[in-house]
Short mmCIF file of C-alpha atoms (C1' of nucleotides) in Angstrom, two decimals:
data_model
loop_
_atom_site.label_atom_id
_atom_site.label_comp_id
_atom_site.label_asym_id
_atom_site.label_seq_id
_atom_site.Cartn_x
_atom_site.Cartn_y
_atom_site.Cartn_z
CA UNK A 23 43.25 30.60 -16.77
CA UNK A 24 42.73 26.97 -17.61
CA UNK A 25 42.61 24.70 -20.49
CA UNK A 26 41.44 26.07 -23.78
CA UNK A 27 38.18 24.37 -24.76
CA UNK A 28 38.34 22.14 -27.82
CA UNK A 29 35.58 24.16 -29.41
CA UNK A 30 33.04 26.84 -28.69
CA UNK A 31 30.47 25.34 -26.38
CA UNK A 32 27.78 27.90 -26.91
CA UNK A 33 25.19 27.24 -29.55
CA UNK A 34 26.20 23.61 -29.89
CA UNK A 35 23.88 20.66 -29.55
CA UNK A 36 24.64 18.26 -26.77
CA UNK A 37 23.33 14.93 -25.61
CA UNK A 38 21.77 12.27 -27.76
CA UNK A 39 22.17 12.51 -31.51
CA UNK A 40 19.11 12.81 -33.72
CA UNK A 41 18.71 10.62 -36.81
CA UNK A 42 19.10 13.72 -38.94
CA UNK A 43 22.43 14.57 -37.33
CA UNK A 44 23.55 10.97 -37.79
CA UNK A 45 22.66 11.09 -41.45
CA UNK A 46 24.47 14.36 -42.00
CA UNK A 47 27.60 13.07 -40.28
CA UNK A 48 27.54 9.68 -41.98
CA UNK A 49 27.02 11.22 -45.41
CA UNK A 50 29.79 13.72 -44.85
CA UNK A 51 32.32 11.13 -43.71
CA UNK A 52 31.40 8.79 -46.55
CA UNK A 53 32.17 11.54 -49.04
CA UNK A 54 35.11 13.28 -47.42
CA UNK A 55 36.57 10.53 -45.27
CA UNK A 56 37.58 10.54 -41.62
CA UNK A 57 39.82 13.12 -40.05
CA UNK A 58 39.82 16.91 -39.68
CA UNK A 59 37.27 16.46 -36.94
CA UNK A 60 37.70 19.95 -35.67
CA UNK A 61 36.56 21.49 -38.91
CA UNK A 62 34.02 18.83 -39.74
CA UNK A 63 30.99 20.22 -37.87
CA UNK A 64 31.23 23.55 -39.63
CA UNK A 65 31.79 21.99 -43.04
CA UNK A 66 29.04 19.43 -42.58
CA UNK A 67 26.68 21.95 -41.05
CA UNK A 68 26.42 20.24 -37.70
CA UNK A 69 26.04 22.08 -34.43
CA UNK A 70 28.32 19.69 -32.64
CA UNK A 71 31.81 19.66 -31.21
CA UNK A 72 34.38 17.95 -33.44
CA UNK A 73 35.24 15.51 -30.73
CA UNK A 74 31.61 14.62 -30.39
CA UNK A 75 31.39 13.96 -34.14
CA UNK A 76 34.45 11.75 -34.02
CA UNK A 77 33.07 9.76 -31.13
CA UNK A 78 29.67 9.35 -32.74
CA UNK A 79 31.26 8.12 -35.95
CA UNK A 80 33.68 5.74 -34.29
CA UNK A 81 31.25 4.29 -31.79
CA UNK A 82 28.04 4.22 -33.73
CA UNK A 83 28.00 5.24 -37.37
CA UNK A 84 31.16 3.61 -38.65
CA UNK A 85 30.54 0.66 -41.00
CA UNK A 86 31.05 -2.88 -39.68
CA UNK A 87 30.15 -1.94 -36.14
CA UNK A 88 28.83 -5.03 -34.43
CA UNK A 89 25.92 -4.29 -32.23
CA UNK A 90 24.10 -6.60 -29.90
CA UNK A 91 25.10 -9.08 -27.27
CA UNK A 92 28.70 -9.88 -26.61
CA UNK A 93 29.23 -13.59 -27.12
CA UNK A 94 30.81 -15.82 -24.50
CA UNK A 95 33.87 -16.17 -26.72
CA UNK A 96 34.22 -12.43 -26.92
CA UNK A 97 33.64 -12.16 -23.22
CA UNK A 98 36.34 -14.69 -22.49
CA UNK A 99 38.73 -12.87 -24.80
CA UNK A 100 37.99 -9.56 -23.11
CA UNK A 101 38.77 -11.03 -19.72
CA UNK A 102 42.02 -12.50 -20.94
CA UNK A 103 43.05 -9.37 -22.76
CA UNK A 104 42.22 -7.25 -19.75
CA UNK A 105 44.33 -9.54 -17.61
CA UNK A 106 47.20 -8.91 -19.96
CA UNK A 107 46.69 -5.27 -20.92
CA UNK A 108 44.73 -3.68 -18.12
CA UNK A 109 42.33 -0.88 -18.99
CA UNK A 110 43.74 -0.35 -22.45
CA UNK A 111 40.34 -0.51 -24.04
CA UNK A 112 41.43 0.58 -27.47
CA UNK A 113 43.95 -2.23 -27.65
CA UNK A 114 41.41 -4.72 -26.41
CA UNK A 115 38.85 -3.46 -28.89
CA UNK A 116 41.39 -3.92 -31.66
CA UNK A 117 41.19 -7.67 -31.04
CA UNK A 118 37.42 -7.76 -31.27
CA UNK A 119 36.32 -6.92 -34.79
CA UNK A 120 33.40 -4.55 -34.89
CA UNK A 121 33.51 -3.75 -31.21
CA UNK A 122 34.44 -0.32 -29.95
CA UNK A 123 36.59 0.62 -27.02
CA UNK A 124 33.64 2.41 -25.45
CA UNK A 125 31.44 -0.64 -25.75
CA UNK A 126 34.04 -2.93 -24.24
CA UNK A 127 34.77 -0.47 -21.47
CA UNK A 128 31.07 -0.24 -20.65
CA UNK A 129 30.65 -3.99 -20.82
CA UNK A 130 33.59 -4.51 -18.54
CA UNK A 131 32.40 -1.97 -16.03
CA UNK A 132 28.83 -3.25 -15.94
CA UNK A 133 29.28 -6.98 -16.34
CA UNK A 134 32.77 -8.39 -16.20
CA UNK A 135 34.55 -6.41 -13.52
CA UNK A 136 32.29 -7.62 -10.78
CA UNK A 137 32.40 -11.19 -11.98
CA UNK A 138 36.16 -11.19 -12.26
CA UNK A 139 36.48 -9.72 -8.79
CA UNK A 140 34.10 -12.31 -7.45
CA UNK A 141 36.12 -15.09 -8.99
CA UNK A 142 39.51 -13.99 -7.82
CA UNK A 143 40.88 -16.91 -5.91
CA UNK A 144 38.76 -19.48 -7.69
CA UNK A 145 41.30 -21.25 -9.85
CA UNK A 146 40.63 -23.36 -12.86
CA UNK A 147 37.53 -21.57 -14.03
CA UNK A 148 38.35 -20.29 -17.44
CA UNK A 149 34.97 -20.53 -19.02
CA UNK A 150 32.88 -17.47 -18.61
CA UNK A 151 29.83 -19.68 -18.53
CA UNK A 152 30.97 -20.90 -15.18
CA UNK A 153 31.00 -17.41 -13.85
CA UNK A 154 27.61 -16.93 -12.30
CA UNK A 155 26.31 -13.45 -12.74
CA UNK A 156 25.67 -12.11 -9.29
CA UNK A 157 22.71 -10.00 -8.29
CA UNK A 158 24.61 -6.80 -8.65
CA UNK A 159 23.79 -3.90 -6.45
CA UNK A 160 25.55 -0.62 -6.74
CA UNK A 161 26.26 -0.61 -3.05
CA UNK A 162 27.90 -4.01 -3.18
CA UNK A 163 30.06 -2.96 -6.05
CA UNK A 164 31.15 0.17 -4.29
CA UNK A 165 32.04 -1.78 -1.19
CA UNK A 166 34.07 -4.21 -3.26
CA UNK A 167 35.83 -1.44 -5.07
CA UNK A 168 36.81 0.25 -1.90
CA UNK A 169 38.09 -2.90 -0.28
CA UNK A 170 39.47 -4.48 -3.42
CA UNK A 171 42.69 -3.90 -5.23
CA UNK A 172 41.74 -1.17 -7.65
CA UNK A 173 44.41 -0.48 -10.20
CA UNK A 174 44.34 2.84 -11.94
CA UNK A 175 46.19 2.89 -15.18
CA UNK A 176 47.69 5.92 -16.75
CA UNK A 177 46.69 6.78 -20.28
CA UNK A 178 49.95 5.98 -21.93
CA UNK A 179 50.68 4.20 -25.14
CA UNK A 180 52.11 0.71 -24.82
CA UNK A 181 55.18 1.04 -26.97
CA UNK A 182 57.68 -1.32 -25.47
CA UNK A 183 57.36 -4.99 -24.78
CA UNK A 184 59.72 -7.40 -23.14
CA UNK A 185 60.22 -10.51 -25.21
CA UNK A 186 61.82 -13.46 -23.43
CA UNK A 187 64.16 -15.64 -25.40
CA UNK A 188 61.81 -18.58 -25.47
CA UNK A 189 59.19 -16.48 -27.19
CA UNK A 190 61.58 -15.31 -29.83
CA UNK A 191 60.87 -17.23 -32.91
CA UNK A 192 63.32 -17.98 -35.65
CA UNK A 193 65.74 -15.60 -37.34
CA UNK A 194 63.06 -14.48 -39.72
CA UNK A 195 60.93 -13.37 -36.80
CA UNK A 196 63.73 -11.37 -35.28
CA UNK A 197 63.46 -9.06 -38.25
CA UNK A 198 60.25 -7.65 -36.87
CA UNK A 199 61.98 -6.57 -33.69
CA UNK A 200 63.52 -3.56 -35.31
CA UNK A 201 66.54 -1.39 -34.83
CA UNK A 202 65.72 -0.01 -31.43
CA UNK A 203 65.81 -3.29 -29.62
CA UNK A 204 67.86 -3.35 -26.50
CA UNK A 205 68.80 -6.57 -24.81
CA UNK A 206 67.14 -6.72 -21.42
CA UNK A 207 70.39 -7.87 -19.94
CA UNK A 208 71.95 -4.56 -20.88
CA UNK A 209 69.09 -2.55 -19.49
CA UNK A 210 69.00 -4.41 -16.23
CA UNK A 211 72.73 -4.29 -15.95
CA UNK A 212 72.61 -0.51 -16.36
CA UNK A 213 69.83 -0.35 -13.84
CA UNK A 214 71.80 -2.22 -11.25
CA UNK A 215 74.81 0.00 -11.84
CA UNK A 216 73.01 3.29 -11.72
CA UNK A 217 70.53 2.70 -8.94
CA UNK A 218 69.55 0.28 -6.28
CA UNK A 219 67.65 -2.18 -8.35
CA UNK A 220 65.21 -3.75 -6.03
CA UNK A 221 65.05 -7.41 -6.79
CA UNK A 222 65.11 -10.36 -4.50
CA UNK A 223 64.91 -13.04 -7.09
CA UNK A 224 66.34 -11.60 -10.24
CA UNK A 225 69.75 -10.46 -11.24
CA UNK A 226 71.10 -9.43 -14.56
CA UNK A 227 73.03 -12.70 -14.64
CA UNK A 228 69.98 -14.84 -14.96
CA UNK A 229 68.53 -12.81 -17.74
CA UNK A 230 69.10 -14.52 -20.98
CA UNK A 231 71.02 -12.26 -23.28
CA UNK A 232 68.55 -12.91 -26.08
CA UNK A 233 65.65 -11.44 -24.12
CA UNK A 234 64.78 -8.13 -25.70
CA UNK A 235 63.03 -4.96 -24.76
CA UNK A 236 61.61 -3.83 -28.04
CA UNK A 237 59.83 -0.83 -29.41
CA UNK A 238 56.54 -2.26 -30.31
CA UNK A 239 53.38 -0.99 -31.87
CA UNK A 240 51.07 -3.50 -30.30
CA UNK A 241 48.09 -2.31 -32.23
CA UNK A 242 49.77 -2.56 -35.58
CA UNK A 243 51.13 -6.01 -34.97
CA UNK A 244 47.90 -7.33 -33.57
CA UNK A 245 45.93 -5.91 -36.42
CA UNK A 246 48.21 -7.42 -38.99
CA UNK A 247 46.87 -10.38 -40.85
CA UNK A 248 49.54 -10.32 -43.45
CA UNK A 249 52.76 -11.31 -41.83
CA UNK A 250 53.22 -15.02 -41.84
CA UNK A 251 55.06 -16.59 -38.97
CA UNK A 252 55.05 -19.72 -36.92
CA UNK A 253 54.98 -19.26 -33.19
CA UNK A 254 56.88 -21.71 -31.10
CA UNK A 255 56.76 -22.26 -27.41
CA UNK A 256 59.84 -22.44 -25.23
CA UNK A 257 60.42 -26.07 -26.13
CA UNK A 258 60.36 -25.26 -29.79
CA UNK A 259 57.02 -26.89 -30.32
CA UNK A 260 54.81 -25.05 -32.74
CA UNK A 261 51.98 -23.49 -30.81
CA UNK A 262 50.29 -21.25 -33.21
CA UNK A 263 48.59 -20.89 -36.50
CA UNK A 264 50.47 -19.16 -39.22
CA UNK A 265 49.93 -15.48 -38.75
CA UNK A 266 50.97 -12.92 -36.24
CA UNK A 267 47.33 -12.14 -35.80
CA UNK A 268 46.66 -15.68 -34.84
CA UNK A 269 49.71 -15.76 -32.66
CA UNK A 270 48.18 -12.85 -30.83
CA UNK A 271 44.96 -14.76 -30.49
CA UNK A 272 46.50 -17.99 -29.30
CA UNK A 273 48.99 -16.26 -27.09
CA UNK A 274 46.56 -15.77 -24.29
CA UNK A 275 46.02 -19.49 -23.92
CA UNK A 276 49.33 -20.80 -25.05
CA UNK A 277 51.75 -18.06 -24.15
CA UNK A 278 50.33 -15.89 -21.44
CA UNK A 279 49.29 -18.60 -19.01
CA UNK A 280 52.54 -20.59 -18.99
CA UNK A 281 54.23 -17.20 -18.92
CA UNK A 282 52.94 -16.85 -15.39
CA UNK A 283 52.35 -20.37 -14.23
CA UNK A 284 55.50 -22.07 -15.40
CA UNK A 285 57.70 -19.10 -15.03
CA UNK A 286 60.87 -18.30 -16.83
CA UNK A 287 63.60 -17.53 -14.27
CA UNK A 288 63.36 -13.90 -15.32
CA UNK A 289 59.60 -13.77 -15.10
CA UNK A 290 59.17 -15.86 -12.02
CA UNK A 291 58.91 -12.86 -9.78
CA UNK A 292 57.25 -10.73 -12.37
CA UNK A 293 53.74 -12.01 -12.14
CA UNK A 294 52.51 -8.54 -11.46
CA UNK A 295 52.10 -7.20 -14.95
CA UNK A 296 51.42 -3.76 -13.62
CA UNK A 297 54.93 -3.61 -12.27
CA UNK A 298 56.26 -4.56 -15.65
CA UNK A 299 53.97 -2.09 -17.34
CA UNK A 300 55.01 0.75 -15.03
CA UNK A 301 58.63 -0.10 -15.52
CA UNK A 302 58.34 -0.19 -19.27
CA UNK A 303 56.24 2.94 -19.48
CA UNK A 304 58.61 4.83 -17.28
CA UNK A 305 61.43 4.11 -19.67
CA UNK A 306 63.35 2.74 -16.74
CA UNK A 307 62.82 5.77 -14.56
CA UNK A 308 60.76 3.83 -12.07
CA UNK A 309 62.18 1.09 -10.01
CA UNK A 310 61.12 -2.35 -10.93
CA UNK A 311 60.12 -4.00 -7.70
CA UNK A 312 60.12 -7.74 -7.91
CA UNK A 313 58.61 -9.55 -4.98
"C1'" DA B 13 -0.65 1.97 -10.76
"C1'" DA B 14 2.63 5.05 -8.94
"C1'" DT B 15 6.97 5.90 -7.13
"C1'" DT B 16 11.66 4.83 -6.14
"C1'" DT B 17 15.83 2.50 -7.02
"C1'" DT B 18 19.10 0.36 -9.91
"C1'" DC B 19 21.26 -0.57 -14.22
"C1'" DC B 20 23.11 0.37 -18.68
"C1'" DC B 21 25.25 2.85 -22.22
"C1'" DA B 22 25.93 6.98 -25.13
"C1'" DA B 23 28.19 11.02 -24.65
"C1'" DC B 24 31.20 14.20 -22.42
"C1'" DC B 25 35.58 15.75 -20.25
"C1'" DG B 26 40.23 16.36 -19.65
"C1'" DC B 27 44.72 14.44 -20.10
"C1'" DT B 28 48.40 12.43 -23.07
"C1'" DT B 29 50.54 11.52 -27.30
"C1'" DC B 30 51.33 12.43 -32.02
"C1'" DC B 31 52.24 15.38 -35.83
"C1'" DT B 32 53.92 19.19 -38.20
"C1'" DA B 33 55.60 23.68 -39.13
"C1'" DG C 11 64.46 21.45 -30.46
"C1'" DT C 12 59.98 23.07 -29.57
"C1'" DA C 13 55.39 24.99 -29.50
"C1'" DG C 14 50.75 24.48 -30.77
"C1'" DG C 15 47.03 22.06 -32.74
"C1'" DA C 16 44.76 17.60 -33.70
"C1'" DA C 17 43.67 13.14 -32.50
"C1'" DG C 18 43.35 9.32 -29.32
"C1'" DC C 19 42.34 7.46 -25.03
"C1'" DG C 20 40.31 6.22 -20.52
"C1'" DG C 21 37.48 7.88 -16.64
"C1'" DT C 22 33.16 9.75 -15.48
"C1'" DT C 23 28.46 11.39 -15.90
"C1'" DG C 24 23.55 11.87 -17.08
"C1'" DG C 25 19.39 10.26 -18.57
"C1'" DG C 26 16.34 6.73 -20.14
"C1'" DA C 27 14.84 1.96 -19.32
"C1'" DA C 28 13.97 -1.74 -16.38
"C1'" DA C 29 13.26 -3.69 -11.99
"C1'" DA C 30 11.82 -3.41 -7.34
"C1'" DT C 31 8.86 -1.74 -3.79
#
DNA sequence: AATTTTCCCAACCGCTTCCTA
DNA sequence: GTAGGAAGCGGTTGGGAAAAT
């Protein structure tokens, strides 16, 4: 038994794509559009697996793909986004126009991971230019990986996000939260009733009732350039330009850092985003352990 | 100059989620 | 409500290029 293969493997081309194959695929997609990848090879006359065609299109042939060196700005953004999102390469790529998840993943694995690991503990260095590229050796990397804190993420969609009250904007902004919002206070209250909720610093009492756990399509919101909102920080001061997209951009400097460094009472113990992520992804099934 | 080692990245694999009948 | 197929995603691999010996 075993998993059914996505397509017949026999008689299919594998490995690097030829220019002829690229042309056939690009022409086909230009005419017929994306999608129906499973049927595409047969229709287009390609001896390739549908998944392979999809990947080739998305990572290489698609228009507006940016190729070439990743700028220091992009690099800095990748580091910040990775700090926030973990190995959610597709989400990270969504913030870097023209870059693909595969490219960012590769760039992270070959360039940034080592540098970030090397700089753990060195505070106050936000500029990637200050990060000196080490003479990387595979053996050194392996040693670091084995001794370091390697976090393996599960391939799950990020669909819920906790919004603290101070990040909630005005009434207009609350409209984007949607119908499925649940006050965190309620959730945590239920948690503490139904199970031993392991928290040394946090109780449901010090959760502001206007903090929300919301259903959230991160990708959609981040990709949106249309919705016009003003972001305000916890003091009410305007912190952001006037679009959600830009809020997303500025959030990593203006929201994320104070999020951890200043610390809302609720978030004070929650500086381990993985704990939050696990908790959210589990739909409350996992215990949220706050140190 | 030849060989070996290391690095990089495109492509593959398998799992999860989404969609639809 | 659910089963099955399609699509999306992240981890891993393989091979060519570059660097080191």
